[in-house]
Amino acid sequence: REEPLWARHVYVDENGSFGWKANGWEAAALQEELKDEAVVAWLRNFPRKSRSLCVPYDFGGQHKGLYPDMIVFRLIEGRLVVDILDPHDPGRDEAVEKAKGLAAYAEKHGDQFGRIQLIALDKNDTIRRLDVNLPGVREKVKRLESSPQLKALFGE
């Protein structure tokens, strides 16, 4: 069983906990989410499982799959809203292509979700979010050509 233990996961043990050894960015994002009283549950979207949400993207001429880390369920004005959250280092090799893939997914399926966010921590460990379900943000992401541009967009 992994640790630490987290509350409000869709699949919990008899004590109401779910074990997940999240990395620093994932843990920071999840801790912030769980502060929101509107969050009723969340799901760790395990990579490469038949039941997992997979967002397609292209990298170097190859079709690949992005498995966003978390799916969060919020109760907003009596309505269940589903969010897709992916904490990810914008400096990594595939970060721009993954961002564009998530933006394309949001363009096609965004009406079925609340937030569809790329999440990063800045040098001060402040959480930064890009919600590609917002048309203006999505358009900026679609025009990205490099990691420094993606990092700059997180800074806006």
PDB file of N, CA, C and O in Angstrom, residues 96-97 100 141 143-147 149:
ATOM      1  N   VAL A  96       5.147  20.818 -24.482  1.00  0.00           N
ATOM      2  CA  VAL A  96       4.382  21.658 -25.413  1.00  0.00           C
ATOM      3  C   VAL A  96       3.381  20.804 -26.190  1.00  0.00           C
ATOM      4  O   VAL A  96       2.216  21.165 -26.335  1.00  0.00           O
ATOM      5  N   GLU A  97       3.824  19.643 -26.650  1.00  0.00           N
ATOM      6  CA  GLU A  97       2.937  18.769 -27.416  1.00  0.00           C
ATOM      7  C   GLU A  97       1.805  18.232 -26.546  1.00  0.00           C
ATOM      8  O   GLU A  97       0.667  18.111 -26.991  1.00  0.00           O
ATOM      9  N   LYS A 100      -0.668  21.038 -26.147  1.00  0.00           N
ATOM     10  CA  LYS A 100      -1.475  21.186 -27.365  1.00  0.00           C
ATOM     11  C   LYS A 100      -2.498  20.061 -27.488  1.00  0.00           C
ATOM     12  O   LYS A 100      -3.632  20.280 -27.919  1.00  0.00           O
ATOM     13  N   VAL A 141      -2.233  28.347 -26.189  1.00  0.00           N
ATOM     14  CA  VAL A 141      -1.537  27.054 -26.118  1.00  0.00           C
ATOM     15  C   VAL A 141      -1.363  26.476 -27.516  1.00  0.00           C
ATOM     16  O   VAL A 141      -0.295  25.937 -27.845  1.00  0.00           O
ATOM     17  N   ARG A 143      -0.772  27.935 -30.178  1.00  0.00           N
ATOM     18  CA  ARG A 143       0.280  28.653 -30.920  1.00  0.00           C
ATOM     19  C   ARG A 143       1.686  28.428 -30.352  1.00  0.00           C
ATOM     20  O   ARG A 143       2.662  28.933 -30.910  1.00  0.00           O
ATOM     21  N   LEU A 144       1.813  27.692 -29.265  1.00  0.00           N
ATOM     22  CA  LEU A 144       3.119  27.473 -28.637  1.00  0.00           C
ATOM     23  C   LEU A 144       4.066  26.713 -29.560  1.00  0.00           C
ATOM     24  O   LEU A 144       3.651  25.814 -30.285  1.00  0.00           O
ATOM     25  N   GLU A 145       5.341  27.089 -29.463  1.00  0.00           N
ATOM     26  CA  GLU A 145       6.363  26.393 -30.250  1.00  0.00           C
ATOM     27  C   GLU A 145       7.519  25.882 -29.402  1.00  0.00           C
ATOM     28  O   GLU A 145       8.334  25.107 -29.894  1.00  0.00           O
ATOM     29  N   SER A 146       7.611  26.310 -28.133  1.00  0.00           N
ATOM     30  CA  SER A 146       8.763  25.906 -27.322  1.00  0.00           C
ATOM     31  C   SER A 146       8.407  25.878 -25.836  1.00  0.00           C
ATOM     32  O   SER A 146       7.444  26.503 -25.396  1.00  0.00           O
ATOM     33  N   SER A 147       9.240  25.160 -25.093  1.00  0.00           N
ATOM     34  CA  SER A 147       9.071  25.103 -23.634  1.00  0.00           C
ATOM     35  C   SER A 147       9.180  26.479 -22.982  1.00  0.00           C
ATOM     36  O   SER A 147       8.397  26.791 -22.080  1.00  0.00           O
ATOM     37  N   GLN A 149       8.247  29.286 -24.144  1.00  0.00           N
ATOM     38  CA  GLN A 149       6.965  29.955 -24.362  1.00  0.00           C
ATOM     39  C   GLN A 149       5.895  29.403 -23.432  1.00  0.00           C
ATOM     40  O   GLN A 149       5.080  30.167 -22.907  1.00  0.00           O
TER      41      GLN A 149
END
